[in-house]
Coordinates of C-alpha atoms and ligand atoms in Angstrom, one line a residue:
X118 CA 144.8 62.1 110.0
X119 CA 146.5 62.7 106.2
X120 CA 143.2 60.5 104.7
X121 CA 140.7 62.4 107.2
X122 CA 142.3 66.5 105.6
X123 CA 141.9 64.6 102.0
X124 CA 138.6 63.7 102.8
X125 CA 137.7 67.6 103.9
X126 CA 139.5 68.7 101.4
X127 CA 137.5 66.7 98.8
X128 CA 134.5 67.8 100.3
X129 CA 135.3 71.9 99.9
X130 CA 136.3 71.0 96.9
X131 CA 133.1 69.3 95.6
X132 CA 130.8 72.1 97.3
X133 CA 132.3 74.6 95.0
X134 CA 132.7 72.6 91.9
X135 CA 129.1 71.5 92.0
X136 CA 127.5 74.3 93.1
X137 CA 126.7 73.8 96.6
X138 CA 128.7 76.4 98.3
X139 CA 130.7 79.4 97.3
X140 CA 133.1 81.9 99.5
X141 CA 130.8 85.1 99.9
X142 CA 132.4 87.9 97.5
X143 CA 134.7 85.8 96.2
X144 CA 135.7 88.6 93.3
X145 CA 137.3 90.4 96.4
X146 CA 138.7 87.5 97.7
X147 CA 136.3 86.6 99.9
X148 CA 135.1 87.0 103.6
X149 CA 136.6 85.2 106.1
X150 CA 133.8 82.5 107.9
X151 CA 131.0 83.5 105.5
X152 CA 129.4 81.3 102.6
X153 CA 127.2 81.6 100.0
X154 CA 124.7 78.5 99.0
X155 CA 124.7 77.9 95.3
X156 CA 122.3 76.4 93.5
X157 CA 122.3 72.8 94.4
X158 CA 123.2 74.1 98.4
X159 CA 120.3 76.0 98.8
X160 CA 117.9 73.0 97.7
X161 CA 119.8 70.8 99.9
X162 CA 119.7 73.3 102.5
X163 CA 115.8 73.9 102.1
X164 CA 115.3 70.0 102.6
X165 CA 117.3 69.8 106.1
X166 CA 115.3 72.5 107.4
X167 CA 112.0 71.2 105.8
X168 CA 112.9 67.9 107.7
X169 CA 113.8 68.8 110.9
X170 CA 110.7 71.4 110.8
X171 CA 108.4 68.8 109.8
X172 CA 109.5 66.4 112.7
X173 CA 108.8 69.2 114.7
X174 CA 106.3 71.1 114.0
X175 CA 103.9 69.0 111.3
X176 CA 104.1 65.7 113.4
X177 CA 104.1 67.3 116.8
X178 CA 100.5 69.0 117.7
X179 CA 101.9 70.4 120.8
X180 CA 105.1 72.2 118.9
X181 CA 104.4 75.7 117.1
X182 CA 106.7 77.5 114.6
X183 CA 107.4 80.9 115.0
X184 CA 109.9 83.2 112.8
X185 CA 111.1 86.2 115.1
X186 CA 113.5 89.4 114.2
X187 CA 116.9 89.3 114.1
X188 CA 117.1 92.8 115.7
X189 CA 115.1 92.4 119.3
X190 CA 114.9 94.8 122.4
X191 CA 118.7 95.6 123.0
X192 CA 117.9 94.8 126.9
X193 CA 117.0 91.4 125.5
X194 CA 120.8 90.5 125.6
X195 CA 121.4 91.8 129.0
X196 CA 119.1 89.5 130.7
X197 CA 120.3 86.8 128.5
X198 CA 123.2 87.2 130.2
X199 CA 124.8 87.9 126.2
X200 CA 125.8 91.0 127.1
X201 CA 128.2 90.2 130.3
X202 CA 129.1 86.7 129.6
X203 CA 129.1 85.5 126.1
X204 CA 132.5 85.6 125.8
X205 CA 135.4 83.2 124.4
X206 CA 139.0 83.6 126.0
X207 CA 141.6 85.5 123.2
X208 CA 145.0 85.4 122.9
X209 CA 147.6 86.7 120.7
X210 CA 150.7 85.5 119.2
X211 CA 153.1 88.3 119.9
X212 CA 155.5 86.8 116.5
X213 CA 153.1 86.0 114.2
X214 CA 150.4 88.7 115.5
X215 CA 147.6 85.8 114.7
X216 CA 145.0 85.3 117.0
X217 CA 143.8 82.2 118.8
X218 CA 140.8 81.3 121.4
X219 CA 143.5 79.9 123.9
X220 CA 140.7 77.0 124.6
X221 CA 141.1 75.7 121.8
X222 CA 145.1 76.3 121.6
X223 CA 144.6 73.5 124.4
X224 CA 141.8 71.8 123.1
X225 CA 144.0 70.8 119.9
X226 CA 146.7 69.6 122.0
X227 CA 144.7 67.3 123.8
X228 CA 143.5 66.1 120.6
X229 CA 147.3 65.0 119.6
X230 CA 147.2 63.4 122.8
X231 CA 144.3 61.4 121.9
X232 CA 144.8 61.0 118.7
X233 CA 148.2 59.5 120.1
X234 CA 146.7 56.9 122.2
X235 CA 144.2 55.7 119.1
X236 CA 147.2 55.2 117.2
X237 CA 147.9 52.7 119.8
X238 CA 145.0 51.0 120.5
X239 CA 145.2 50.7 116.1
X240 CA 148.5 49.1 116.6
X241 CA 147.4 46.7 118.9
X242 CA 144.3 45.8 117.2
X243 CA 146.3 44.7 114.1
X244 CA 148.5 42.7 116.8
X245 CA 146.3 41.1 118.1
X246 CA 143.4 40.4 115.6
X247 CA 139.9 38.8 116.8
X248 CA 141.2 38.0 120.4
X249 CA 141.7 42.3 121.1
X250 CA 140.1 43.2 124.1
X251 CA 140.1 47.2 123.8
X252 CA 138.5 47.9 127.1
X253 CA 141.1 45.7 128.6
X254 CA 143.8 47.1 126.7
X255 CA 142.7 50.8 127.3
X256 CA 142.4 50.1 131.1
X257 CA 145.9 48.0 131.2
X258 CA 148.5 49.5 128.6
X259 CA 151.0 51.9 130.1
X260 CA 151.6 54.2 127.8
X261 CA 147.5 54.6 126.8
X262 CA 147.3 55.1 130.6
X263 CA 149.9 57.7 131.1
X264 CA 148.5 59.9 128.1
X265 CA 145.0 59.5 129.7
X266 CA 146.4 60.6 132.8
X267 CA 147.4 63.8 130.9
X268 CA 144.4 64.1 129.0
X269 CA 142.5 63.9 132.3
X270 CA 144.9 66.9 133.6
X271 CA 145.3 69.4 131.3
X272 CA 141.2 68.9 130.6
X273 CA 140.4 69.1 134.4
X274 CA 142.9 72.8 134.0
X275 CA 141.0 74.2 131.1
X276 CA 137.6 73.0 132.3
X277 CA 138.0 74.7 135.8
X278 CA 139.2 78.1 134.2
X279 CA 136.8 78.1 132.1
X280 CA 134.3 77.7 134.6
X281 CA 135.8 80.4 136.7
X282 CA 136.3 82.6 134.2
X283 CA 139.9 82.6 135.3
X284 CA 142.7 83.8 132.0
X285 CA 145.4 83.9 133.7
X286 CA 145.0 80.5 134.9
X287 CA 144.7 79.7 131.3
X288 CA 147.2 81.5 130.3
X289 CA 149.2 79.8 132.3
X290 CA 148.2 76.7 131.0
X291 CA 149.3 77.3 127.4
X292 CA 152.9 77.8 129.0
X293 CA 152.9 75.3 130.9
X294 CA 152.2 72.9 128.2
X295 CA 154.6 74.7 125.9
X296 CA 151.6 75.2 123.2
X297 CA 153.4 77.0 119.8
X298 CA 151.6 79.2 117.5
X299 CA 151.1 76.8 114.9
X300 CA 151.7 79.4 112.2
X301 CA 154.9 81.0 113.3
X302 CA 155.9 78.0 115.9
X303 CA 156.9 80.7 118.4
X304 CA 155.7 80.4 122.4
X305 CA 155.5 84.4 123.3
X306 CA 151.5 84.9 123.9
X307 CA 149.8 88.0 125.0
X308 CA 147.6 88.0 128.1
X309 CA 144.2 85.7 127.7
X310 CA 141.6 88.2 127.8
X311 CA 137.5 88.0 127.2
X312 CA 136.2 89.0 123.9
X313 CA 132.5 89.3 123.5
X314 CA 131.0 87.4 120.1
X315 CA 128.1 89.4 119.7
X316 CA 128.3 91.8 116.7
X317 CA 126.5 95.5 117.0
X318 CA 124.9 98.0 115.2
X319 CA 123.1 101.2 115.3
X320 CA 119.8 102.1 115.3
X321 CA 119.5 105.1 112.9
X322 CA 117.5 107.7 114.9
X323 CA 119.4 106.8 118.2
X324 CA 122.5 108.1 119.3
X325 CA 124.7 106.5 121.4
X326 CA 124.7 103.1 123.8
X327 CA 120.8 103.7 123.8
X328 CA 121.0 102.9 120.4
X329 CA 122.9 100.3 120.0
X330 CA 121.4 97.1 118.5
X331 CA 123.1 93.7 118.3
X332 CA 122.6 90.9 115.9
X333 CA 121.3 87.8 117.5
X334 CA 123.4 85.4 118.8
X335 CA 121.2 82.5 119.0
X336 CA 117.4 82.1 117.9
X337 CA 116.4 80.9 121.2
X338 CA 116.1 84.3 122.6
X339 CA 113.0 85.3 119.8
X340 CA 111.0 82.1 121.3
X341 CA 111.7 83.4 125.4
X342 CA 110.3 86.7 124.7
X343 CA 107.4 85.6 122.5
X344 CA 106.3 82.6 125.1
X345 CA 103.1 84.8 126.6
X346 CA 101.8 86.0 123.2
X347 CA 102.7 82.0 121.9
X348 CA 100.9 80.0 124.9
X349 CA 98.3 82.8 124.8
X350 CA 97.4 82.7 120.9
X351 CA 97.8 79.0 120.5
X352 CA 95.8 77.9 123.7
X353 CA 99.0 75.4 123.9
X354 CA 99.0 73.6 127.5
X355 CA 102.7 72.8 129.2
X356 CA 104.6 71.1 128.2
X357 CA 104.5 72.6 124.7
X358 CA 107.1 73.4 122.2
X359 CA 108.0 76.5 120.5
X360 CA 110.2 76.0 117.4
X361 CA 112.1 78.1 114.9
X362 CA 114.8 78.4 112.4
X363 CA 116.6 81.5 111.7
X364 CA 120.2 83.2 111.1
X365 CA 122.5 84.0 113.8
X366 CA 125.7 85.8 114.1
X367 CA 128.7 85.3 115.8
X368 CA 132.0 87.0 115.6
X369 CA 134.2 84.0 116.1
X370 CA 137.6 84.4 116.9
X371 CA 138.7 81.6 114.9
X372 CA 136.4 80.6 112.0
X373 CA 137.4 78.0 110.3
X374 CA 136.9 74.0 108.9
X375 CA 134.6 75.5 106.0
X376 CA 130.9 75.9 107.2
X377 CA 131.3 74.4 110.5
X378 CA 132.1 77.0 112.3
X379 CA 131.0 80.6 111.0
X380 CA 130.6 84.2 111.2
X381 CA 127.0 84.2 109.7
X382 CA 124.9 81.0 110.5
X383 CA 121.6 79.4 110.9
X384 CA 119.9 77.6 113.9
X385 CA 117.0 75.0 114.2
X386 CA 115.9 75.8 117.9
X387 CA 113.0 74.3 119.6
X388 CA 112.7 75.5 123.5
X389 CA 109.9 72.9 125.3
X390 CA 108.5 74.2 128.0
X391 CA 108.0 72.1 130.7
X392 CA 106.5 72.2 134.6
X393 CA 109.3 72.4 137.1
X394 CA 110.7 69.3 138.5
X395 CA 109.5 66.6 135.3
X396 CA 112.5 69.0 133.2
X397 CA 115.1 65.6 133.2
X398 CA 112.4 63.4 132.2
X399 CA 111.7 65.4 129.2
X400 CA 115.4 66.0 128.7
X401 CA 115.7 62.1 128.0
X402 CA 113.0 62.0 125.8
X403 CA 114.4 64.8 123.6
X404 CA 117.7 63.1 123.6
X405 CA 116.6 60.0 122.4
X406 CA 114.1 61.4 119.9
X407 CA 116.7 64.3 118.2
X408 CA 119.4 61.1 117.8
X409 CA 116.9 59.0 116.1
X410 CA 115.9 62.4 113.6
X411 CA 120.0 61.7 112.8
X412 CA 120.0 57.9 112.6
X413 CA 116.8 58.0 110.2
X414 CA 118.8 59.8 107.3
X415 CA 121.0 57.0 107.6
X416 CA 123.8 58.0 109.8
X417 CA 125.3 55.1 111.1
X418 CA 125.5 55.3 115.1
X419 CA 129.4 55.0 114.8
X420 CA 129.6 57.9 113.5
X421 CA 127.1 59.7 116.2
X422 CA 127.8 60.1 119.9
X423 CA 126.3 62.0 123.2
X424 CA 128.9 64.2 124.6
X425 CA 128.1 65.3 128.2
X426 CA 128.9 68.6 129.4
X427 CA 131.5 68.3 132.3
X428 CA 130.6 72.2 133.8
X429 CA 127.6 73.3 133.3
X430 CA 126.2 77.0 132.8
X431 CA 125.2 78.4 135.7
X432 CA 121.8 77.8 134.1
X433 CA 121.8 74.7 133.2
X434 CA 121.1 71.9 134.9
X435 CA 121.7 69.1 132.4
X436 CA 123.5 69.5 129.2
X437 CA 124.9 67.3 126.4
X438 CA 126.5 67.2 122.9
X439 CA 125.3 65.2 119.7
X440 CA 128.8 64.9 118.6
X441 CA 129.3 63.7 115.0
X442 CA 132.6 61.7 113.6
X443 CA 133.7 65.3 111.0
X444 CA 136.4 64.8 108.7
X445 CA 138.7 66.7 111.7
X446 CA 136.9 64.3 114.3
X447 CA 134.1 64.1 116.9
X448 CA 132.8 67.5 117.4
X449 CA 129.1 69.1 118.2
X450 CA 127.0 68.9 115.5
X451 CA 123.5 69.7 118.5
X452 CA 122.9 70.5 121.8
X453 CA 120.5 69.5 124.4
X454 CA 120.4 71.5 127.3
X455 CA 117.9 71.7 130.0
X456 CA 117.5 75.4 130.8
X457 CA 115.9 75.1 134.0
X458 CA 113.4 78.9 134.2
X459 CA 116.6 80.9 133.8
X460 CA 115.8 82.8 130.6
X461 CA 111.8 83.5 131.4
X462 CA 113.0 84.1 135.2
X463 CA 115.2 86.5 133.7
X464 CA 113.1 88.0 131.0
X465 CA 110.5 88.6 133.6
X466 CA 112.9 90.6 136.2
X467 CA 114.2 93.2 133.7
X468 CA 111.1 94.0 131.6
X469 CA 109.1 94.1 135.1
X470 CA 106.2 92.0 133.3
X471 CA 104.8 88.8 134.4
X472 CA 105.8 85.8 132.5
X473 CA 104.2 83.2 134.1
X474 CA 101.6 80.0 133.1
X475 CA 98.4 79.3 134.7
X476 CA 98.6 75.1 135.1
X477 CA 94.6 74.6 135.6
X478 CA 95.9 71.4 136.6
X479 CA 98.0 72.2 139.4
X480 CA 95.4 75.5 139.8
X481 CA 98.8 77.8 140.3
X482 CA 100.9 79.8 138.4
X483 CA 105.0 79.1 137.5
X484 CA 107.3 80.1 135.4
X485 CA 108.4 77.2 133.2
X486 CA 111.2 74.9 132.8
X487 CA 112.9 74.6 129.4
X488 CA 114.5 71.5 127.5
X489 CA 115.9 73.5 124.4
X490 CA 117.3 71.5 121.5
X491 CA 119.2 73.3 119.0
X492 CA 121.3 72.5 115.5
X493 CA 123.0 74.5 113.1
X494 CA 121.7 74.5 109.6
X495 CA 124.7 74.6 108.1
X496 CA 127.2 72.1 110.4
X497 CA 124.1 69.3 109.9
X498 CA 125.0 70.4 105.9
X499 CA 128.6 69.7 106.4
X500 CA 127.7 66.4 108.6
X501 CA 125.6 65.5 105.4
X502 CA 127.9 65.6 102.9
X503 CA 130.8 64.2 105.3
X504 CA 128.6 60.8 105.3
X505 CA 127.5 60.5 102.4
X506 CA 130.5 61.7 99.9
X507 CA 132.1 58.5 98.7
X508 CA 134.2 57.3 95.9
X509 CA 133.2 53.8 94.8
X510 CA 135.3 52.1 92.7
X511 CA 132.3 49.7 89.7
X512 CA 133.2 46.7 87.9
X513 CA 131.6 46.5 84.6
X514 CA 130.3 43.6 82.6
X515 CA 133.8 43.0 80.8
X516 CA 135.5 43.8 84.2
X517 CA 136.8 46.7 83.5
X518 CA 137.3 48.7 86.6
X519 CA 136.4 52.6 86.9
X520 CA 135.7 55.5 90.1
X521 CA 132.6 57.0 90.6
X522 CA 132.5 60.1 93.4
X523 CA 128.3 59.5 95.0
X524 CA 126.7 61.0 97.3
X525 CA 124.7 59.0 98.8
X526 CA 121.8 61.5 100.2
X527 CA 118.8 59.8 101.8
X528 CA 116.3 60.5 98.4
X529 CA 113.9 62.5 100.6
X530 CA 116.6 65.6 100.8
X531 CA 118.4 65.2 97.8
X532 CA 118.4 68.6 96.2
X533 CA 117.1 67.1 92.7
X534 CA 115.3 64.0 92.8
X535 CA 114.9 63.0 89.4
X536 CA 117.1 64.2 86.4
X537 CA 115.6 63.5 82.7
X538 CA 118.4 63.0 80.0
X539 CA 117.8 62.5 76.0
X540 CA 119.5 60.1 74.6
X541 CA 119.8 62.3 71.9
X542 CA 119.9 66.2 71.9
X543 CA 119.3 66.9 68.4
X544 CA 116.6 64.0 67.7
X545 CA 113.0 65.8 67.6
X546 CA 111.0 63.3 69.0
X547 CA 113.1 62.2 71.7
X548 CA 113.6 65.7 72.8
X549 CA 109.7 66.0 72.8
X550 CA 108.5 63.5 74.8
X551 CA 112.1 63.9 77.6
X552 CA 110.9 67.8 77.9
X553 CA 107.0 66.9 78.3
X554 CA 108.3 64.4 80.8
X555 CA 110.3 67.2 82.7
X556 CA 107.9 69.3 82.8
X557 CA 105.3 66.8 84.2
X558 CA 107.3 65.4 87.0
X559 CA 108.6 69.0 87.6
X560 CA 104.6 69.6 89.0
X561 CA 105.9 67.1 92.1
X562 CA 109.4 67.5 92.8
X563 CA 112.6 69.1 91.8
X564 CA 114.0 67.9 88.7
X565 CA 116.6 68.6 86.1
X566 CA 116.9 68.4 82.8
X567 CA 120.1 67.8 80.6
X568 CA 121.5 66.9 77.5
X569 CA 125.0 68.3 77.6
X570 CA 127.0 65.1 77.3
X571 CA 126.8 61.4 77.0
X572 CA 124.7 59.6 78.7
X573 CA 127.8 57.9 81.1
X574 CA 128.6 61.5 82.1
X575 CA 125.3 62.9 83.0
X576 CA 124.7 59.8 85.1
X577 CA 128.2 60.6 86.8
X578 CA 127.2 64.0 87.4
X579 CA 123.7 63.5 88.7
X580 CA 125.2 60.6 91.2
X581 CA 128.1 63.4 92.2
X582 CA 124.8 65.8 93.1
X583 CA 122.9 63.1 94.8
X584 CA 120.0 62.5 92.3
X585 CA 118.5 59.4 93.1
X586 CA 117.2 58.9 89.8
X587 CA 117.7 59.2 86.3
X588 CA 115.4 58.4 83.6
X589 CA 116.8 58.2 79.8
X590 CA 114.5 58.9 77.3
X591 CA 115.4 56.8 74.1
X592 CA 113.9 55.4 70.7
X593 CA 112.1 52.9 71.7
X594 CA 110.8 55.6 74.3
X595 CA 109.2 56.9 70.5
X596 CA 107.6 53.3 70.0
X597 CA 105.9 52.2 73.2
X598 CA 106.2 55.5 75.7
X599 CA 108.4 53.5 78.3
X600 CA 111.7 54.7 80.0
X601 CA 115.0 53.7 81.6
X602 CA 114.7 54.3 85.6
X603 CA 118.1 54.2 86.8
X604 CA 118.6 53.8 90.1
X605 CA 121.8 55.9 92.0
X606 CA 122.9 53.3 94.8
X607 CA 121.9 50.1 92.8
X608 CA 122.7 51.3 89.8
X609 CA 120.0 48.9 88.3
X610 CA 118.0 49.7 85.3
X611 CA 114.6 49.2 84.8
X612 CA 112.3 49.8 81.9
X613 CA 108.7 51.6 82.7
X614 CA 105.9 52.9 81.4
X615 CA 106.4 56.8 81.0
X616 CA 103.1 57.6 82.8
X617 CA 104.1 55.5 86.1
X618 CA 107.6 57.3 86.6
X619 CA 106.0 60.2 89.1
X620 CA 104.4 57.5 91.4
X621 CA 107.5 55.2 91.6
X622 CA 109.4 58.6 92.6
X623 CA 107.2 60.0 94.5
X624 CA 107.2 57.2 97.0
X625 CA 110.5 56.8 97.0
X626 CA 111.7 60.4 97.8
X627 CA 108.2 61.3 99.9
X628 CA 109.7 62.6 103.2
X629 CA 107.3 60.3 104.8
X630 CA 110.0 57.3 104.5
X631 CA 112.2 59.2 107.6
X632 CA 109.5 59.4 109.9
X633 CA 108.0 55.6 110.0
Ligands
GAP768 N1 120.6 78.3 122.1 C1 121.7 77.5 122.4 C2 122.8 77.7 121.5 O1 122.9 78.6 120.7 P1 125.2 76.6 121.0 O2 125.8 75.3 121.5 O3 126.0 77.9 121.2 O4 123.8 76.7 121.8 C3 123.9 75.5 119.1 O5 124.8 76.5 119.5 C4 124.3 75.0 117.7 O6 124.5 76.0 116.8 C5 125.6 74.2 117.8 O7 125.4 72.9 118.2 C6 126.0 74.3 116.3 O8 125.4 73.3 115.5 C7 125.5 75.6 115.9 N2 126.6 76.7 115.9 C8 127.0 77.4 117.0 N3 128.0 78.2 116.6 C9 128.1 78.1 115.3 C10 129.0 78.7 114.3 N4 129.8 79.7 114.6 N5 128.9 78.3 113.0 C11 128.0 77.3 112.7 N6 127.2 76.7 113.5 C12 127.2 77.1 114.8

């Protein structure tokens, strides 16, 4: 748990030391949940979403992109169901006056549990070496069995007043369990009650609840009430795909872990819409296909696991995580949830219009099943940079040993693909033919040039940034117009002709290379 806090730690650390992420306002100490993207963030950022909407909407002829308002038809919210129920269960700590969600007060103590029985499943690996059976040993060990027994419990309590909506039930769980606040370690809690996320505003010539505007909670909403004008315009036949990527806002009662979970966010949504009854089918599909967008950046499957929903929305009637192995553990990084026709069905009742499709297959009209897949921007960020930071310890030559921090980015989204160092800053003809080369390569991809230390620290910089390759410009460079390619991960050198350095990169990083 100590290395796994380093391990964040290091990460926040390197955002802001590099560039990649800053505390918004930070010169008035900064707004709680809510993160700027620096330089190096923002170009890393860019290439998730450029990714995830290629493999949607380039490679996919029956997926559209649309890019909807934040602000939408107050009314939109109520049929949603936003309005009523998008609530998470608050509670106060009556000695310390900080507030909790008091599902995740439990939440957290069944992950000491769990953590707990890991510890002793560890144990016993060590113990027992190659012969360890852990299926065997999970099934058969008492004290693994006793604390899944608990597990099973309390998550069977939580689950079913969650479901019903029920506080005091969960209040009562929090006392039963003996949960402290973990800042003041006192037990005296205030009542659970609801507290709705959604953040409002006012429309300016409005007075009033009439007026009152909220800011989107989720994309998805944008693609449900544009479907008509979407199938209409596009001629697109079901099943079909609307995608989009957008901000959302949520006014979370606990923000926290960095950019995992914030006030001010953005979603990758794509809602397929479907005919009734072939909805699970499709489901599968998508579930396969969105962890295989993961696994082609490189994520080992280890580190990637489905998480089914144990209640699901009234809504819903299929529903799982893609939970990701975070610094702080296993937690949603996607979801995949099949939607049934509850937000058309609904859309269509309180705007009194007809949202319907005419299947000249089937020769009738229906209102459409959805399969929605949906990912945060910035939690696949923070799932990025979890796998691939890494501290690598190099040998040299003369066996001297020496720490390098890398991170090792998939080349196709690495925020600067090639970075273009003189060997010498103050030699004329060296910096000649480094800044025509910049500026050449700079034509086809992102590129950077410096000359602000030696050549061993630039190359530790660039491979702290991700920059799969460096090419030195040197003397000889001045003779016969080659280079030094370095390569981040191999760290092999190779000399080449100046004039074939774009077409070596540009194969490497082309974006093609994660889809085939
Ligand atoms: N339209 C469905 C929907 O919004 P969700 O599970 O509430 O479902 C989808 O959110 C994804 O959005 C999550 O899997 C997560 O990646 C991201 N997300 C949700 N709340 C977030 C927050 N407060 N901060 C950052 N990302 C968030």
């Amino acid at each position: 748990m100590a290395q796994q806090n380093d391990q964040f730690k290091k990460i926040i650390a390197h955002c802001k030391e590099y560039g990649f992420i800053y505390q918004s306002s930070e010169v008035y100490d900064g707004l709680s949940a809510v993160y700027d993207y620096g330089p190096l963030g923002s170009l890393l950022k860019n290439n998730i979403k450029e990714y995830w909407w290629k493999s949607m909407v380039q490679m996919n002829n029956n997926i559209v992109g649309i890019d909807a308002a934040i602000f939408m038809h107050p009314k939109t919210w109520k049929a949603s169901g936003h309005v009523d129920a998008f609530n998470d269960p608050l509670v106060d700590n009556k000695t310390s006056n900080k507030r909790y969600r008091a599902d995740v007060l439990v939440e957290d103590y069944m992950d000491k549990i769990e953590a707990k029985i890991n510890k002793e499943v560890d144990k016993a690996q060590k113990r027992f070496g190659d012969a360890f059976n852990e299926q065997e040993f999970r099934l058969t060990n008492q004290r693994v069995l006793a604390n899944q027994a608990k597990m099973d419990d309390i998550g069977g309590r939580l689950a079913t007043a969650m479901t019903d909506g029920d506080m005091e039930g969960l209040k009562q769980l929090i006392l039963d369990l003996e949960i402290a606040c973990p800042e003041s370690g006192s037990k005296e809690w205030t009542d659970v009650r609801q507290f709705n996320l959604m953040f409002s505003t006012q429309l300016g010539n409005i007075a009033g609840e009439e007026g009152k505007l909220y800011l989107r909670p989720e994309t998805a909403q944008g693609i449900f009430v544009n479907f008509l004008n979407v199938q209409k315009t596009t001629r697109q036949k079901v099943p079909f795909g609307i995608a989009q990527i957008g901000k959302a806002f949520r006014n979370e009662i606990v923000a926290r872990q960095f950019i995992f979970r914030m006030r001010e966010f953005e979603q990758m949504e794509m809602q397929f819409f479907v005919k009734p009854g072939t909805e699970l089918e499709w489901y599968e599909k998508w579930k396969e296909t969105r962890l295989n967008w993961h696994k082609a950046l490189g994520t080992p499957e280890s580190k990637l696991r489905f998480h089914d929903h144990e209640n699901l929305a009234h809504y819903a009637n299929a529903a799982v995580d893609i939970q990701f192995d975070f610094p702080f553990g296993f937690k949603e990084l996607e979801g995949i949830h099949s939607r049934t026709d509850f937000d058309l069905k609904a859309h269509q009742e309180l705007s009194g219009r007809k949202i319907q499709y005419f299947d000249p297959e089937e020769n009738a009209n229906y209102v459409p099943y959805v399969v929605e897949t949906s990912i945060g921007c910035d939690r696949m960020f923070l799932a990025t940079l979890s796998n691939c930071l890494i501290e690598e310890t190099l040998t040299s030559a003369d066996g001297k040993e020496s720490k390098r921090d890398v991170l090792k980015l998939h080349p196709a989204i690495a925020p600067i693909k090639c970075a273009i160092l003189p060997l010498k800053k103050n030699e004329p003809g060296i910096v000649e033919k480094a800044k025509g080369l910049f500026k050449e390569l700079s034509f086809s991809f992102q590129c950077q040039y410096d000359d602000t230390g030696s050549i061993g620290k630039l190359y530790r910089r660039q491979d702290a940034v991700g920059t799969p390759f460096c090419v030195t410009v040197d003397f000889d460079t001045l003779e016969d117009d080659t280079v030094t390619l370095r390569d981040r991960d191999t760290l092999e050198q190779i000399r080449v002709p100046m004039s074939e350095v774009e077409s070596i990169i540009r194969e490497k990083v082309n974006m093609k290379n994660l889809f085939v």
